[in-house]
mmCIF file of C-alpha atoms in Angstrom:
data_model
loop_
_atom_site.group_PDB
_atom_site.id
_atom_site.type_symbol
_atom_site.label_atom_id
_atom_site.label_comp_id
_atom_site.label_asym_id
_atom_site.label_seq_id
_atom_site.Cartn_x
_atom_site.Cartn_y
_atom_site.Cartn_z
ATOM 1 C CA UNK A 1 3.956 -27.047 1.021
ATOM 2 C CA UNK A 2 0.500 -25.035 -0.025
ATOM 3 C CA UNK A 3 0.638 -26.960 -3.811
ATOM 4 C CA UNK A 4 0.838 -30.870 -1.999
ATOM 5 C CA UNK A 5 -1.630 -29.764 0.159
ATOM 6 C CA UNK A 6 -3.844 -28.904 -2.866
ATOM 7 C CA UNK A 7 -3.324 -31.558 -4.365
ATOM 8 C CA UNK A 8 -4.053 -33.978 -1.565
ATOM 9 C CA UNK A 9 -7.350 -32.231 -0.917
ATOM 10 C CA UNK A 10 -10.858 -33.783 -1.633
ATOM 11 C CA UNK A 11 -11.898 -31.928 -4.942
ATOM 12 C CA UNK A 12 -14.641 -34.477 -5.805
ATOM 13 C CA UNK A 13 -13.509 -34.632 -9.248
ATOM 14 C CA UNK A 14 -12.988 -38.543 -9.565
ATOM 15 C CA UNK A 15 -14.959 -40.488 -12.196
ATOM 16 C CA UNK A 16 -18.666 -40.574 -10.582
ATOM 17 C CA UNK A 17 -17.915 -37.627 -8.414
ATOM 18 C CA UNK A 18 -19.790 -34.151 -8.682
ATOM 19 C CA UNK A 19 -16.928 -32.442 -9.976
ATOM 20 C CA UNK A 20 -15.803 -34.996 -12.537
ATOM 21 C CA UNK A 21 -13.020 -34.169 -14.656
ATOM 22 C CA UNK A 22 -12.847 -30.093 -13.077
ATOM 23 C CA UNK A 23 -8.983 -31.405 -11.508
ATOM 24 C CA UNK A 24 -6.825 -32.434 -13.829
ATOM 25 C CA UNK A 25 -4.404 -32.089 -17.127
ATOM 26 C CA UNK A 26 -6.777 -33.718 -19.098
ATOM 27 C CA UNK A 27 -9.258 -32.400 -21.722
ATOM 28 C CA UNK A 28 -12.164 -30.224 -20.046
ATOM 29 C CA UNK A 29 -10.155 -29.682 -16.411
ATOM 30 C CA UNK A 30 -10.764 -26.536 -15.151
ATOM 31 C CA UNK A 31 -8.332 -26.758 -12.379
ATOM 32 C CA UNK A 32 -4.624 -27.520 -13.051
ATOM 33 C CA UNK A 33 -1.349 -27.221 -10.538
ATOM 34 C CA UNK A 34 1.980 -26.161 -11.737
ATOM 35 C CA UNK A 35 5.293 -24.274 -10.800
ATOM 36 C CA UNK A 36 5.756 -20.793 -11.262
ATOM 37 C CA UNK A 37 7.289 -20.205 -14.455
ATOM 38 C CA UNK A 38 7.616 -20.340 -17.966
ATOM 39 C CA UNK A 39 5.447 -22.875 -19.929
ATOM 40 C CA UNK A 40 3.300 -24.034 -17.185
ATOM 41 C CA UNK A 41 0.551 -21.643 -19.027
ATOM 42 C CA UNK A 42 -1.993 -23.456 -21.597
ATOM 43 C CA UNK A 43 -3.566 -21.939 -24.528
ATOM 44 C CA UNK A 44 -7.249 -22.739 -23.059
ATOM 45 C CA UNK A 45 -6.458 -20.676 -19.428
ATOM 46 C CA UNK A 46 -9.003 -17.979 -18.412
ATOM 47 C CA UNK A 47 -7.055 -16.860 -15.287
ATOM 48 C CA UNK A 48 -4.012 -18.007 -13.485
ATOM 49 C CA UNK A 49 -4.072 -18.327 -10.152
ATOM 50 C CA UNK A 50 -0.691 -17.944 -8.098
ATOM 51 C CA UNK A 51 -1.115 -18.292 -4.145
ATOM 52 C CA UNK A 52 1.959 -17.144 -1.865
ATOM 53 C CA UNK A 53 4.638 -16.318 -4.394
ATOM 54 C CA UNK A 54 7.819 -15.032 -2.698
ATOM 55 C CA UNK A 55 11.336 -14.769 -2.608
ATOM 56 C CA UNK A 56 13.425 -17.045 -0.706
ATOM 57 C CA UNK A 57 17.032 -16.125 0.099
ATOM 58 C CA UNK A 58 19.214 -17.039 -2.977
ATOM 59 C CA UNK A 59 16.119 -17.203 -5.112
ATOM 60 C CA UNK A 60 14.392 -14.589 -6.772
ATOM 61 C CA UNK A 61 10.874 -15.084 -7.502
ATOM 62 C CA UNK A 62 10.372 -12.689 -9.764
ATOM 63 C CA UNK A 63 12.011 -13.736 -12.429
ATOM 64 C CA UNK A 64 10.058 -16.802 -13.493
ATOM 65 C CA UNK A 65 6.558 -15.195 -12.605
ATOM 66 C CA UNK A 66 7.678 -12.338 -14.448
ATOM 67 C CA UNK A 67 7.810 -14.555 -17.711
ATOM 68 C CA UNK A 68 4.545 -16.302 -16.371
ATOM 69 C CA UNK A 69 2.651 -13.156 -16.456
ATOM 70 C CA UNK A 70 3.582 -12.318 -20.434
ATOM 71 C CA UNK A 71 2.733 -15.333 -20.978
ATOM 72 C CA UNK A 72 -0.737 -15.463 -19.804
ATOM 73 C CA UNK A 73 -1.284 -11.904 -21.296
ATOM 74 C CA UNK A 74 -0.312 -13.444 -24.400
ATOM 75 C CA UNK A 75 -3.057 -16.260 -24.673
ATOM 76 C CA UNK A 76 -5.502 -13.191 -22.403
ATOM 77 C CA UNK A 77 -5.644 -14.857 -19.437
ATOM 78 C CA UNK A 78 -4.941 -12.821 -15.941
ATOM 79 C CA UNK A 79 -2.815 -13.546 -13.337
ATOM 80 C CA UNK A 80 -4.220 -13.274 -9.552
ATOM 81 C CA UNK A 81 -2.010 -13.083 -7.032
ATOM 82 C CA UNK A 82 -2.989 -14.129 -3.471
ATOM 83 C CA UNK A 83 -0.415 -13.348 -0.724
ATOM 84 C CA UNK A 84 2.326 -11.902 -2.962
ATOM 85 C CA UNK A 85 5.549 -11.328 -1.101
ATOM 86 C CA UNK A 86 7.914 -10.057 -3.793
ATOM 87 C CA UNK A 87 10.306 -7.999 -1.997
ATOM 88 C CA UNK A 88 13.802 -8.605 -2.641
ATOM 89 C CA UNK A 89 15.607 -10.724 0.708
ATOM 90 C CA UNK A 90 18.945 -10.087 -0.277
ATOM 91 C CA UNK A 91 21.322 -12.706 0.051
ATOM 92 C CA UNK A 92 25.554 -13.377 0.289
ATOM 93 C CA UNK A 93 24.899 -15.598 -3.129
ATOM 94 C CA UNK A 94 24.544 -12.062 -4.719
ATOM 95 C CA UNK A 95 20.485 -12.808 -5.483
ATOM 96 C CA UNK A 96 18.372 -9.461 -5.293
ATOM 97 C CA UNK A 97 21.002 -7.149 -4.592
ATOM 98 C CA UNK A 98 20.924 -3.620 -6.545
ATOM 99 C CA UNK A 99 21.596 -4.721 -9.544
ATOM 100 C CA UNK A 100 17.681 -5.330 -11.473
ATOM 101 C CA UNK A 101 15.811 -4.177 -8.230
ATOM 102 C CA UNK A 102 14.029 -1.185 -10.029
ATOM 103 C CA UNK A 103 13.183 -3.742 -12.456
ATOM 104 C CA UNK A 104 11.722 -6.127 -10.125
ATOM 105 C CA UNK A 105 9.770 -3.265 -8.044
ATOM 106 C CA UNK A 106 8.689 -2.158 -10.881
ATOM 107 C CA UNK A 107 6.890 -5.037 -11.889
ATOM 108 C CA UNK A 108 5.914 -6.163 -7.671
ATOM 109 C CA UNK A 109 3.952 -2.834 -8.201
ATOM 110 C CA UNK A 110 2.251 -3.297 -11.184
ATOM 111 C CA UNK A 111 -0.250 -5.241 -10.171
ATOM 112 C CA UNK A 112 -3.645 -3.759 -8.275
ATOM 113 C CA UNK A 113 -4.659 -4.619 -4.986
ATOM 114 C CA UNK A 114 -8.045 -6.003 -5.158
ATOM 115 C CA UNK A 115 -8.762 -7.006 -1.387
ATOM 116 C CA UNK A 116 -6.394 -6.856 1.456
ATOM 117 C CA UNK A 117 -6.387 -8.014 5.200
ATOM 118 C CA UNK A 118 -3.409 -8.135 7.708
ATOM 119 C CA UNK A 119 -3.873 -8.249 11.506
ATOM 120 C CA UNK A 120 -1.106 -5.365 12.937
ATOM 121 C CA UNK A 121 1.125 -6.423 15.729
ATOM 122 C CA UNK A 122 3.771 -4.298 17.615
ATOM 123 C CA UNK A 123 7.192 -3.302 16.286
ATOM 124 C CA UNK A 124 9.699 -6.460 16.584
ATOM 125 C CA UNK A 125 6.779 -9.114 17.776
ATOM 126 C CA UNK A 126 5.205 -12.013 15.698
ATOM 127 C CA UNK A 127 1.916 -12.537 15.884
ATOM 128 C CA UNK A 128 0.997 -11.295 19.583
ATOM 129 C CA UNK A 129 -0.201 -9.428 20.641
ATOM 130 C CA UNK A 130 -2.626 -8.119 17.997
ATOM 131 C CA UNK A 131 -3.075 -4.733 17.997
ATOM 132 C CA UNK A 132 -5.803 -4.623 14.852
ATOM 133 C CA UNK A 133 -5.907 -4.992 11.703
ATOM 134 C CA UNK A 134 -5.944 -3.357 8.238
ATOM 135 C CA UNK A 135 -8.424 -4.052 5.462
ATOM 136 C CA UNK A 136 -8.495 -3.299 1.641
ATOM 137 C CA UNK A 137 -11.422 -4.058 -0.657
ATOM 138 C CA UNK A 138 -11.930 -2.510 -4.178
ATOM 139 C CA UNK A 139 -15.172 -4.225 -4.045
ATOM 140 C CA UNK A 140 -16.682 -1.898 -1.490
ATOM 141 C CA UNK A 141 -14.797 0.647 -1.422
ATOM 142 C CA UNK A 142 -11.233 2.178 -2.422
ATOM 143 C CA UNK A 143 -10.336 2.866 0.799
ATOM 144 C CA UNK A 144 -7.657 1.296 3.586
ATOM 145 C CA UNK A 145 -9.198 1.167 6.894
ATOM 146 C CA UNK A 146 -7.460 0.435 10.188
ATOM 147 C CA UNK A 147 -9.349 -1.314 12.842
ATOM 148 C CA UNK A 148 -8.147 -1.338 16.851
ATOM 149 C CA UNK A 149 -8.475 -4.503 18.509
ATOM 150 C CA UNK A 150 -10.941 -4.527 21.355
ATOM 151 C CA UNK A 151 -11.258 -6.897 24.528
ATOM 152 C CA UNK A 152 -12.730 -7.346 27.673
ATOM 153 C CA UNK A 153 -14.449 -4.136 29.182
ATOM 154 C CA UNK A 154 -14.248 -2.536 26.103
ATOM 155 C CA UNK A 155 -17.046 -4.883 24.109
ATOM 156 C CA UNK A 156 -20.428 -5.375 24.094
ATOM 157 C CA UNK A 157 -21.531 -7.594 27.042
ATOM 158 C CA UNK A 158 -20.437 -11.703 26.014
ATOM 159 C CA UNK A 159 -18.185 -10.363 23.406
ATOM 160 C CA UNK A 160 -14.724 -11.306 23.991
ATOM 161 C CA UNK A 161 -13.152 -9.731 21.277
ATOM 162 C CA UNK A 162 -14.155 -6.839 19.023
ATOM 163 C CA UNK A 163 -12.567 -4.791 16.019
ATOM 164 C CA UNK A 164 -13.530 -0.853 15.801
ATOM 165 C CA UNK A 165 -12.596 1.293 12.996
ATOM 166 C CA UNK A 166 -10.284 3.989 13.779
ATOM 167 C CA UNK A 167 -9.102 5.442 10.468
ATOM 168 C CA UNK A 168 -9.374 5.532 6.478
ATOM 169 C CA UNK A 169 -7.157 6.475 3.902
ATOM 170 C CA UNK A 170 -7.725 6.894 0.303
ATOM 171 C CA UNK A 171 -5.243 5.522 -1.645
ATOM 172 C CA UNK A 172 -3.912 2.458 -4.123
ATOM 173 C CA UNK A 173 -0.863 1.933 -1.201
ATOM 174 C CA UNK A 174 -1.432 1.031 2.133
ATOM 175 C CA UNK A 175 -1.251 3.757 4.958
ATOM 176 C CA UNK A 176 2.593 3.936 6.318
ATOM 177 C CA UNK A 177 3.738 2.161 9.449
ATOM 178 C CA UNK A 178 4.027 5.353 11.227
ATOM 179 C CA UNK A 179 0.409 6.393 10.420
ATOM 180 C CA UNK A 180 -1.322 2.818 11.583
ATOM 181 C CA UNK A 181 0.931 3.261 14.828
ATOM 182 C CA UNK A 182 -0.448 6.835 15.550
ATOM 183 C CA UNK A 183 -4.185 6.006 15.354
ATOM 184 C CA UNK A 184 -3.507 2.404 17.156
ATOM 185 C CA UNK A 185 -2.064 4.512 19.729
ATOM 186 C CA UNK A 186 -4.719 7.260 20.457
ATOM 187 C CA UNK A 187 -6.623 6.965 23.620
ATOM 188 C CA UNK A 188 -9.901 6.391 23.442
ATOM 189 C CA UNK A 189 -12.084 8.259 25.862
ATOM 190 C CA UNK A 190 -15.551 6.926 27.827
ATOM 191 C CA UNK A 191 -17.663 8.114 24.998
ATOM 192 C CA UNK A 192 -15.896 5.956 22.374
ATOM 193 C CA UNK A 193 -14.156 8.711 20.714
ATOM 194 C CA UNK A 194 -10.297 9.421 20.105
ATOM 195 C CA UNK A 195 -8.832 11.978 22.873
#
């Protein structure tokens, strides 16, 4: 999966290399891979890295980056999530069913979303059509803003495909799927306004 192919990749951190020594467990790397879980966190971490975690059926994810997290707190190092999926996918095993799911939504929602970015599709498709996209940064800006997907006529001349934003909410949660389905939806007249 995403780890092998991490692994595999060119770092340039072979003896000679630019990067010398940055990938490694030895003394000095800056860059380590490991599970999620307990004990994969050293003393000397700044900031833990975790790309993708989610729940598979009949295995909770949670759990073991649950204990992850305290311990990085412990020895003051973060924990960045990128592309968290920590909902529970219950399963006929009896993994993520009521029993500990405040518990585990609790801690799903204590982290902060620091950027965000999703392309939207219609109800019950996968992938296409797009429809637009939503977009999160607490760099520029607290807000959530949807964007409707443009083609064709509705671009500049030799654009094929254009994104135009059509709302903004202010809030730590994304907008619900009702609301980014009512301003996809609106009409939009010559002028470029919403009818």
């Amino acid at each position: 999966g995403l780890r092998c192919t991490m692994e595999l990749m060119d770092w340039q951190a072979e003896e000679g290399e630019r990067f010398e020594g940055l990938v490694g467990d030895g003394p000095g790397a800056r860059v380590r891979f490991g599970a999620v879980g307990p004990g994969v966190v050293a003393e000397d971490d700044d900031l833990i890295v975790v790309l993708a975690p989610q729940s598979m059926q009949g295995a909770c994810v949670v759990g073991p980056l649950e204990e992850m997290v305290e311990e990085a707190e412990a020895c003051g190092a973060r924990t960045l999530l990128i592309n968290p999926v920590l909902a529970d996918i219950p399963s006929a095993a009896g993994v993520m069913q009521v029993r500990g799911r405040a518990g585990r939504m609790q801690f799903a929602q204590s982290f902060l979303d620091v950027f965000h970015f999703r392309c939207l599709y219609y109800a019950g498709k996968f992938a296409f059509p797009i429809v637009g996209a939503l977009r999160y940064s607490l760099a520029d800006a607290p807000f959530w803003t949807a964007f409707r997907r443009l083609e064709g006529d509705a671009c500049a001349p030799g654009v094929v495909e254009a994104y135009d934003p059509v709302a903004v909410w202010i809030s730590e949660r994304p907008p619900p799927p009702e609301a980014l389905t009512e301003v996809l939806q609106r009409k939009r007249s010559r002028d470029g306004g919403s009818a």
